Short mmCIF file of C-alpha atoms (C1' of nucleotides) in Angstrom, two decimals:
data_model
loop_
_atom_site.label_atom_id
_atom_site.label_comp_id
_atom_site.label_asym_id
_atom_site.label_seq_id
_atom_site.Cartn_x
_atom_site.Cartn_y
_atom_site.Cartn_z
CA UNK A 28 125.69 127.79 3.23
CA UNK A 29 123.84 130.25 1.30
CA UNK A 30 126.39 132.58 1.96
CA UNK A 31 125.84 134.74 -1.06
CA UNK A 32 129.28 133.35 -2.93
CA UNK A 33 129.92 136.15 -5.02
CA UNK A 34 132.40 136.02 -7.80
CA UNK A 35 132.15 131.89 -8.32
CA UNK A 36 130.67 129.38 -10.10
CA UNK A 37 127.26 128.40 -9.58
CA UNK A 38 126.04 125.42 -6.97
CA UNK A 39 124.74 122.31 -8.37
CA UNK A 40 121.61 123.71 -6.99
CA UNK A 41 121.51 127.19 -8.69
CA UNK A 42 122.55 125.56 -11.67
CA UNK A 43 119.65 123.11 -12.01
CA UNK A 44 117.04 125.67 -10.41
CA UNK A 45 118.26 128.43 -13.41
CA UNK A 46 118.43 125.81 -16.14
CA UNK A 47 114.88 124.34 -15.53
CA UNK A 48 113.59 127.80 -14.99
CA UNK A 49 114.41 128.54 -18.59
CA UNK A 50 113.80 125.58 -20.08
CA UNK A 51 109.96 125.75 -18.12
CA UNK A 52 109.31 129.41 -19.36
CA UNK A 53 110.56 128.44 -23.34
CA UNK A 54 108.74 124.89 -23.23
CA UNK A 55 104.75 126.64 -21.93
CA UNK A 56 105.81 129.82 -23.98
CA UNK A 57 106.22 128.05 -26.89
CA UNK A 58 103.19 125.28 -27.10
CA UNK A 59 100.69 128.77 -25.84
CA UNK A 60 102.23 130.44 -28.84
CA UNK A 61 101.46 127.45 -31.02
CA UNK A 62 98.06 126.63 -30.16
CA UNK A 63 97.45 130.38 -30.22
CA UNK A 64 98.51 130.59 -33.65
CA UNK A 65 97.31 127.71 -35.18
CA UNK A 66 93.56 127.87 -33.71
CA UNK A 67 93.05 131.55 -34.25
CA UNK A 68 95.88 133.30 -36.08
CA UNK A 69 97.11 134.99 -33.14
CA UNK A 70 100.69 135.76 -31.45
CA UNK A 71 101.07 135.43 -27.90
CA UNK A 72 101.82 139.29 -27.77
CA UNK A 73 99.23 140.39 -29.78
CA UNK A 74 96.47 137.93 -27.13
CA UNK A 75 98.13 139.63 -24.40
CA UNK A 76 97.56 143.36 -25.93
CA UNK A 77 94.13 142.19 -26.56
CA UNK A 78 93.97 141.44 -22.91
CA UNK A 79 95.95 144.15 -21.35
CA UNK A 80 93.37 146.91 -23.08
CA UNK A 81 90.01 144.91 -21.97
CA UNK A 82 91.39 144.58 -18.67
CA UNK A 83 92.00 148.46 -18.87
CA UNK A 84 89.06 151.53 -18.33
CA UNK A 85 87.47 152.31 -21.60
CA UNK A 86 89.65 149.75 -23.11
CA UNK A 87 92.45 151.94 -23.99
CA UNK A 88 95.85 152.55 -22.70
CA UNK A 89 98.76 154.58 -23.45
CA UNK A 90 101.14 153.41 -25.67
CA UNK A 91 104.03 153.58 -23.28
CA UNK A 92 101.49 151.83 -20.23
CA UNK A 93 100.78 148.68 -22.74
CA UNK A 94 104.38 148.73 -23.39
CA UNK A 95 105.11 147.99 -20.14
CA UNK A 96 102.58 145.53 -19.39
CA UNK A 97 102.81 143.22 -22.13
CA UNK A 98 106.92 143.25 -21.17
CA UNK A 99 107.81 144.98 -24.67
CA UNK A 100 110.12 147.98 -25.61
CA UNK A 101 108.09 150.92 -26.80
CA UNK A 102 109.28 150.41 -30.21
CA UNK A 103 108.22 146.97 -30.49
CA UNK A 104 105.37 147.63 -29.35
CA UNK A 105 104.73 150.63 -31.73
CA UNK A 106 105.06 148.29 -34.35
CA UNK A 107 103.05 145.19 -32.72
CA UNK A 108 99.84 148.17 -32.43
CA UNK A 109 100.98 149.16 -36.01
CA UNK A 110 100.38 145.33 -37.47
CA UNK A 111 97.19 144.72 -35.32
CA UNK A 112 95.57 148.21 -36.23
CA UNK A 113 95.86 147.19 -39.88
CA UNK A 114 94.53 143.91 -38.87
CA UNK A 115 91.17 146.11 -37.19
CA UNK A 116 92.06 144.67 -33.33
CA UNK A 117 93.25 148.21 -32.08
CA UNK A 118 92.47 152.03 -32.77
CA UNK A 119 95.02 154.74 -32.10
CA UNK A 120 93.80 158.26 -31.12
CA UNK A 121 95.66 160.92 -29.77
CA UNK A 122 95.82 161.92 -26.15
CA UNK A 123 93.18 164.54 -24.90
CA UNK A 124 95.01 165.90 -22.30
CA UNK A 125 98.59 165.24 -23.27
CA UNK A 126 99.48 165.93 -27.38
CA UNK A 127 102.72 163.93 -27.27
CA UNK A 128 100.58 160.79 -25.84
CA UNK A 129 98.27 158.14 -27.98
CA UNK A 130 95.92 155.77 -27.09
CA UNK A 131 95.86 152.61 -28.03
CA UNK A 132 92.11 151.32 -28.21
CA UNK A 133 90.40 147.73 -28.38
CA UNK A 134 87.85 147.67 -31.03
CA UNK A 135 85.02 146.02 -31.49
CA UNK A 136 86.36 143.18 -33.64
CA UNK A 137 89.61 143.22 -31.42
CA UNK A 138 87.16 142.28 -28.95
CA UNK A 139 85.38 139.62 -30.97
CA UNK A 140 89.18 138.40 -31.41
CA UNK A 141 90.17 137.97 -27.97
CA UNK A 142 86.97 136.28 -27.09
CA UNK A 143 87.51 133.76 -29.43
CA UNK A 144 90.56 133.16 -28.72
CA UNK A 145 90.66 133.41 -24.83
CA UNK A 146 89.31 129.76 -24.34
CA UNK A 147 91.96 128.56 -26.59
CA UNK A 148 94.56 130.39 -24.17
CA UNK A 149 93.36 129.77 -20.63
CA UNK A 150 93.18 125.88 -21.74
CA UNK A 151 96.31 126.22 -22.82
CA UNK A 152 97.98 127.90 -19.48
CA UNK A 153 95.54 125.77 -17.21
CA UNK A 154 96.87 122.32 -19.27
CA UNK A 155 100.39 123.39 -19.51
CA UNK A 156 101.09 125.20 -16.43
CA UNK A 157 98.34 125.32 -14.08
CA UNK A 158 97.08 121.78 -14.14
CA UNK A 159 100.54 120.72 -13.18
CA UNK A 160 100.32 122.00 -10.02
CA UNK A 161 99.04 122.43 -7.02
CA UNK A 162 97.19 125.27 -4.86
CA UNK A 163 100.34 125.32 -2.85
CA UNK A 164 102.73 125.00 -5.75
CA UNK A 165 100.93 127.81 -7.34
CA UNK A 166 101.41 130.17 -4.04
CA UNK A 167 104.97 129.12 -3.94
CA UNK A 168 105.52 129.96 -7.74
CA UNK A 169 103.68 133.73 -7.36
CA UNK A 170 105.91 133.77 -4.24
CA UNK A 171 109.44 133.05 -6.22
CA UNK A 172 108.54 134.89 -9.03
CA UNK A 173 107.30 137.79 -7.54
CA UNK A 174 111.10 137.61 -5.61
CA UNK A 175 112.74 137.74 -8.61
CA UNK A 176 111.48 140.33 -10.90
CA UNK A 177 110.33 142.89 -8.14
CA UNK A 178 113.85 144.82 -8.02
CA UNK A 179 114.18 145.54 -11.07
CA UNK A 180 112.91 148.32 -13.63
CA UNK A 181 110.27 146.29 -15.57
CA UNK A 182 110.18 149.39 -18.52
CA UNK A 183 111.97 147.61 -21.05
CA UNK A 184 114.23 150.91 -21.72
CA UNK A 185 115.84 150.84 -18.07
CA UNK A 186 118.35 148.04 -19.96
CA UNK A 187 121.51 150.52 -19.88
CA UNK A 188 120.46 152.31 -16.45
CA UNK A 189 120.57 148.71 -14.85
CA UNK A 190 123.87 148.02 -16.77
CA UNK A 191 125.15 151.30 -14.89
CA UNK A 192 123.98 150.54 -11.26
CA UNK A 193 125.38 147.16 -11.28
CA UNK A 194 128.60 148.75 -12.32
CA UNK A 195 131.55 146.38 -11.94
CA UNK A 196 131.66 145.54 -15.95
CA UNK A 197 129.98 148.89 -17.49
CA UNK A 198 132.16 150.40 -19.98
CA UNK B 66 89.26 122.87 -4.57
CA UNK B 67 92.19 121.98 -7.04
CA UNK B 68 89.37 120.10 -8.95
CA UNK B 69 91.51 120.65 -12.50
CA UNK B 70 88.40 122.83 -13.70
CA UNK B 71 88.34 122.55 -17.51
CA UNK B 72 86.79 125.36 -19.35
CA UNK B 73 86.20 128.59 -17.11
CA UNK B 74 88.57 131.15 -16.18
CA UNK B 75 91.78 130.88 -14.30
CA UNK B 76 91.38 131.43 -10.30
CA UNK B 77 93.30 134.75 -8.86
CA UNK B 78 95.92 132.24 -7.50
CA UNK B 79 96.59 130.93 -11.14
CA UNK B 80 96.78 134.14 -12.50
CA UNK B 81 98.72 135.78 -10.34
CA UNK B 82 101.70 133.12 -10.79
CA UNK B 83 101.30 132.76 -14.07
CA UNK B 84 101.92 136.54 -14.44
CA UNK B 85 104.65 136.83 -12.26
CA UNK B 86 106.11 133.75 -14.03
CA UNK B 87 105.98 135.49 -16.86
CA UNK B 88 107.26 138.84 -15.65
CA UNK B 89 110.42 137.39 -13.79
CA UNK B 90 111.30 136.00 -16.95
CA UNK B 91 111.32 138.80 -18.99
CA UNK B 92 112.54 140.56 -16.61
CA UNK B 93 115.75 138.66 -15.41
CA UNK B 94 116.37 137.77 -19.12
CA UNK B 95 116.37 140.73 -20.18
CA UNK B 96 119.06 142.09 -17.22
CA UNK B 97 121.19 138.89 -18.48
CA UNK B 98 121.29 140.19 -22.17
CA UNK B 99 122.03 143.66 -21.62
CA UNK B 100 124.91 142.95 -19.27
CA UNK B 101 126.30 140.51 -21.60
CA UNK B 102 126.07 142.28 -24.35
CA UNK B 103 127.26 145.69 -23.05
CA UNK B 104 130.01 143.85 -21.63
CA UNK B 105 131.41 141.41 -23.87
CA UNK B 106 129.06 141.89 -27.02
CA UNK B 107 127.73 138.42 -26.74
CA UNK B 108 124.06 137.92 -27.28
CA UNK B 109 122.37 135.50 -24.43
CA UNK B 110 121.46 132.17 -27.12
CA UNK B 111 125.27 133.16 -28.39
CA UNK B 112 126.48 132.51 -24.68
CA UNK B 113 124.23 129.64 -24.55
CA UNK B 114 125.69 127.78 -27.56
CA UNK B 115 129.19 128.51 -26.35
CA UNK B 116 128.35 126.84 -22.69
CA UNK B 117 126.89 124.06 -24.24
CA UNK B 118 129.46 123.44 -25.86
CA UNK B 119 132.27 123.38 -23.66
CA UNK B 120 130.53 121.08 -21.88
CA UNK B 121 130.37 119.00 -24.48
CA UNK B 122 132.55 115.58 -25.46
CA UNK B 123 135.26 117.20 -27.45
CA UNK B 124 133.62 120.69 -27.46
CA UNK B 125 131.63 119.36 -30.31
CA UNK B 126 128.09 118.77 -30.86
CA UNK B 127 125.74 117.81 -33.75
CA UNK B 128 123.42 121.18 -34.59
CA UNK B 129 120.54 119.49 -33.66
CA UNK B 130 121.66 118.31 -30.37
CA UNK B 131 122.74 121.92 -30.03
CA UNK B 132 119.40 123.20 -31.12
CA UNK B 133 117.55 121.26 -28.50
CA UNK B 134 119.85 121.97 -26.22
CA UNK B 135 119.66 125.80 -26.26
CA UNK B 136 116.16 125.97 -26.72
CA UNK B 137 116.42 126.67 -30.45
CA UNK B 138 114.33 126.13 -33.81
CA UNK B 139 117.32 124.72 -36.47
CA UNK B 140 116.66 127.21 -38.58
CA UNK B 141 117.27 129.56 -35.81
CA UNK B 142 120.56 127.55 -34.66
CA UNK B 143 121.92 127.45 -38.22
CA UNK B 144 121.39 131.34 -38.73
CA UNK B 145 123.24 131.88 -35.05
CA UNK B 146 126.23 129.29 -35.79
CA UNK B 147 126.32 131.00 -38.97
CA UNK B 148 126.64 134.36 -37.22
CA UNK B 149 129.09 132.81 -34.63
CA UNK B 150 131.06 131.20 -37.46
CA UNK B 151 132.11 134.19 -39.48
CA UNK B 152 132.95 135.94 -35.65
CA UNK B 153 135.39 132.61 -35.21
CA UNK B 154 133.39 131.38 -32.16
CA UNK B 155 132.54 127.54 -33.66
CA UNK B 156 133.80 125.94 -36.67
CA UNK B 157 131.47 123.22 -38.72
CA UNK B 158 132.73 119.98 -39.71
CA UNK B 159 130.90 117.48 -41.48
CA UNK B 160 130.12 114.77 -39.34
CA UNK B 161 132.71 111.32 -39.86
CA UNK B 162 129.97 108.65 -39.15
CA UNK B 163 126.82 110.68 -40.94
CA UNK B 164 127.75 112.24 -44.09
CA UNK B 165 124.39 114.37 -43.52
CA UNK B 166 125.12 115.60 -40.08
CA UNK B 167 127.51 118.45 -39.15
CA UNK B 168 129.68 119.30 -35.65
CA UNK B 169 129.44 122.42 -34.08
CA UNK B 170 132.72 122.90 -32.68
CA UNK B 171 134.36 125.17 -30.21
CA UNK B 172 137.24 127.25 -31.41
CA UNK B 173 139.94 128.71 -29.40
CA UNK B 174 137.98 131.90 -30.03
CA UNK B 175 135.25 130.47 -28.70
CA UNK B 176 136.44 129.44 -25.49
CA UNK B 177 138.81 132.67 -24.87
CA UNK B 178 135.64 134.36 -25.48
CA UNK B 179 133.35 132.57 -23.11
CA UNK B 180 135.98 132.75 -20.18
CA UNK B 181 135.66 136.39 -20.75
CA UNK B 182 132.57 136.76 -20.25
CA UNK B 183 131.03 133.64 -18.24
CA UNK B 184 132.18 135.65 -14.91
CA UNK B 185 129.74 138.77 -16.16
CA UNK B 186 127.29 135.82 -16.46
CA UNK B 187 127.44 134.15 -13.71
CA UNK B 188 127.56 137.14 -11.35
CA UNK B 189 124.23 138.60 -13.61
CA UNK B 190 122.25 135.22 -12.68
CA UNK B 191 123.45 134.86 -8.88
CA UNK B 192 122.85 138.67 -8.42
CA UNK B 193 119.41 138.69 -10.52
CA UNK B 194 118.18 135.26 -9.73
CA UNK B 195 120.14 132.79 -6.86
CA UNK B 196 120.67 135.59 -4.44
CA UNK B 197 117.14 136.54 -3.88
CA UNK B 198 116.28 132.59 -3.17
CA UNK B 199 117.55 130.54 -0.32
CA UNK B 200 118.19 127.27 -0.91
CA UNK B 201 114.99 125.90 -0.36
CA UNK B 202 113.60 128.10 -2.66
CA UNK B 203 115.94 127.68 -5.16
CA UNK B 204 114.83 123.69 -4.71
CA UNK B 205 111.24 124.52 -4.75
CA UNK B 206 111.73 126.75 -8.16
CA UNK B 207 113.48 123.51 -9.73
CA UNK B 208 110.97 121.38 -8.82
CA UNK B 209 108.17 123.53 -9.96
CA UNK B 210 110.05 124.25 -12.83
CA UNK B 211 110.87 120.38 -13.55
CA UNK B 212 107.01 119.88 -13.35
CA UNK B 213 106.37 122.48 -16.26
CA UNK B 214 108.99 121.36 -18.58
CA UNK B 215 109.07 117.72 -18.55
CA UNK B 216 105.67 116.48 -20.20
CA UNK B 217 106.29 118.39 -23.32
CA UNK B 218 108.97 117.90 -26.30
CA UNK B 219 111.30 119.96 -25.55
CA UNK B 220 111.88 119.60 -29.73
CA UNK B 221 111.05 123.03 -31.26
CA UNK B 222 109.96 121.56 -34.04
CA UNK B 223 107.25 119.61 -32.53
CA UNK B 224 104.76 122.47 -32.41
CA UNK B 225 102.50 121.00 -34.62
CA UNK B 226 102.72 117.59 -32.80
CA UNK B 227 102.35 118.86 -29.58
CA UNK B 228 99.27 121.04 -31.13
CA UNK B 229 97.22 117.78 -32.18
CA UNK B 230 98.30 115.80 -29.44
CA UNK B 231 96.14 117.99 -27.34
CA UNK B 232 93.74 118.08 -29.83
CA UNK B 233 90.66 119.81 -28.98
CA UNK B 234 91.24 123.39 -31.39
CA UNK B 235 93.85 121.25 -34.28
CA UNK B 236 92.46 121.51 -37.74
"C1'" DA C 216 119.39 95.99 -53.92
"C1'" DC C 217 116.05 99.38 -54.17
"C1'" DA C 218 111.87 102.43 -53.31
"C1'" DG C 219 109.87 105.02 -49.91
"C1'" DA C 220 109.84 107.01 -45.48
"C1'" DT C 221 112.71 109.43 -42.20
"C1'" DT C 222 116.24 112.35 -40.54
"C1'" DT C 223 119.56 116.25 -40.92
"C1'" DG C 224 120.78 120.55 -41.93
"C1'" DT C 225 120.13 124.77 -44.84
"C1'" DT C 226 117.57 128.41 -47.23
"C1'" DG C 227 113.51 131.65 -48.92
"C1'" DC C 228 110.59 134.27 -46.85
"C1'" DA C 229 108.02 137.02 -43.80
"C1'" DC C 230 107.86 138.94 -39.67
"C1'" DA C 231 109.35 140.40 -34.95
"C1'" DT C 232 112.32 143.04 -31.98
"C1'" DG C 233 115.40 146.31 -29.74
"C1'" DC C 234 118.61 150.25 -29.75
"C1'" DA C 235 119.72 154.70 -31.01
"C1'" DA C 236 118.34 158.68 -33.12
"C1'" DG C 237 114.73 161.81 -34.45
"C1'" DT C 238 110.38 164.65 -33.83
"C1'" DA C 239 106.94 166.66 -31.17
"C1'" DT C 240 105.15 168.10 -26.85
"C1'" DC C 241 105.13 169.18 -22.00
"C1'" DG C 242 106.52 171.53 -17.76
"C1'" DG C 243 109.13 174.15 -14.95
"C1'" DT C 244 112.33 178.17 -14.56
"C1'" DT C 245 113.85 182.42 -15.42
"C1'" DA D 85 107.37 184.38 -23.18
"C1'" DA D 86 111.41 181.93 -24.38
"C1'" DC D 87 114.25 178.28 -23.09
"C1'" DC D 88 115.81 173.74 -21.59
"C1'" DG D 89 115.54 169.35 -19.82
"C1'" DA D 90 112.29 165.52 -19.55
"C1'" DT D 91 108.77 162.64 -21.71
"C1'" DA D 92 106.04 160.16 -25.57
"C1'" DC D 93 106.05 158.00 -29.49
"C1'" DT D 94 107.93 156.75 -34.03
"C1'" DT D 95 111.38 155.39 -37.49
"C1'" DG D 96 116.13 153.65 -39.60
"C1'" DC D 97 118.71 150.04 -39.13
"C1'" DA D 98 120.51 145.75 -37.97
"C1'" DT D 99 119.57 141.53 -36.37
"C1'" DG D 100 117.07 137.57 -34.70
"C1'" DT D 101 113.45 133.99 -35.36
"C1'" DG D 102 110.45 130.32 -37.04
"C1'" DC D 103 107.84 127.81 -40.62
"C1'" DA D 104 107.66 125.56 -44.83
"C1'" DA D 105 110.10 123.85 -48.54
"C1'" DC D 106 114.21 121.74 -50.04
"C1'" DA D 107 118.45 118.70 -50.88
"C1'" DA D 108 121.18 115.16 -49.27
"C1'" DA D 109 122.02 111.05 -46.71
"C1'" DT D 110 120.36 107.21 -44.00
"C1'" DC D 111 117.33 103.63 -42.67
"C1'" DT D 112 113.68 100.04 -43.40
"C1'" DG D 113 111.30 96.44 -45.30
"C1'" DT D 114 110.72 93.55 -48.88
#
DNA sequence: ACAGATTTGTTGCACATGCAAGTATCGGTT
DNA sequence: AACCGATACTTGCATGTGCAACAAATCTGT
């Protein structure tokens, strides 16, 4: 058993453990994004730049750095910093040091923003995902999910590279 | 400890698996998508709609079966059996007993198409996902996963309900 | 048998998102 | 100092997505 069955269909156990695992992530993805939205106007992206840039020094990050902490390509996320600097959450300035770079920057209103909203959130992820289990549970999830996105590339751009080095179907 | 604290700040050991629950997803989904689409040119819900259904009674399935089923909005569905239609994945037939409902239904396409490219599939989620987890684990991730999923509608259109059921920020 | 509530699926709309290509800058090499 | 490959970010484009509103059909209770 477990004998890493390559080229077959999944077990009845692989099967069940994928399906839930997507069904979980879309099911607590989808009732933060609600509440989110409906209490304070705000997409689940947009709360976790908010985060991601109070969490950083200075509160401000470079564009491609945000990118890859909030899980986003760098074009989305151009465009995510474009909507919520005309909304007044986020300043851009350009890099001292490096001309090419920008920063994005929490303002004071973004701020004001993500504390209102962050009680809204943490209810939400305590009531829909943390509540639900236990201490243990909670180890054994960090431990599984840490297992399963650790290999890869997490830049959102590395999509073709990991095409290449898995080989076997690339062009 | 575990004393379901409502209203403060997550503990490190909620955060951290929340993150990584939210990294591993991005981050295997996103794997799944570009080796399906490189490969065969099938989007990830398009593969999902053509699984569900060939599993399906008669490879047929009412769209908002389907919807629920692959984790869609109907308006979403529509637009992506739409899509799929005019490629000559599905046909739509109006439904014999319900004169308002309508079948999703496999075409030959369809299924030529899926045999193509369920083995890209398969091997993406074993090599991405099932591999790194022994059985046990792969138990333990559907049980913790089971525990996230099963409380809510799984309905995308309940958003709003599920919003004022929990009350507290609703209108 | 009929009015009203419900359910089903589709559309108008606005917005989100990624890839590929483009522009600007950096850094190392010659 | 001029070049060339790498890096940072932005845009054109195509596509995906959901909500709210809608039309059609069904169901329910009287």
């Amino acid at each position: 058993m477990t004998k890493t069955a390559v080229g077959r269909r999944l077990t009845e156990r692989e099967l069940k453990a994928w399906r839930a695992f997507l069904r979980a992530h879309s099911s607590v993805t989808r009732a933060l994004e609600n509440e989110l939205v409906t209490a304070h106007d705000l997409s689940l992206p947009e709360y976790s730049v908010l985060v991601t840039l109070v969490e950083a020094p200075e509160h401000r990050l470079r564009m491609t750095e945000l990118a890859d902490r909030v899980l986003m390509s760098r074009s989305g996320l151009t465009r995510l910093v474009d909507r919520m600097q005309s909304d007044g959450m986020v300043d851009r300035f350009r890099c001292p040091g490096d001309a090419r770079g920008m920063h994005a920057v929490l303002t004071d209103l973004g701020l004001q923003r993500l504390k209102e909203s962050t009680g809204t959130h943490l209810r939400g992820v305590r009531e829909h995902v943390t509540v639900k289990l236990t201490d243990e549970e909670l180890d054994q999830l960090h431990a599984l999910m840490s297992k399963l996105s650790c290999c890869e590339r997490l830049a959102v751009g590395a999509g073709a590279r990991v095409q290449i080095e898995n080989g076997q179907d690339a062009l």
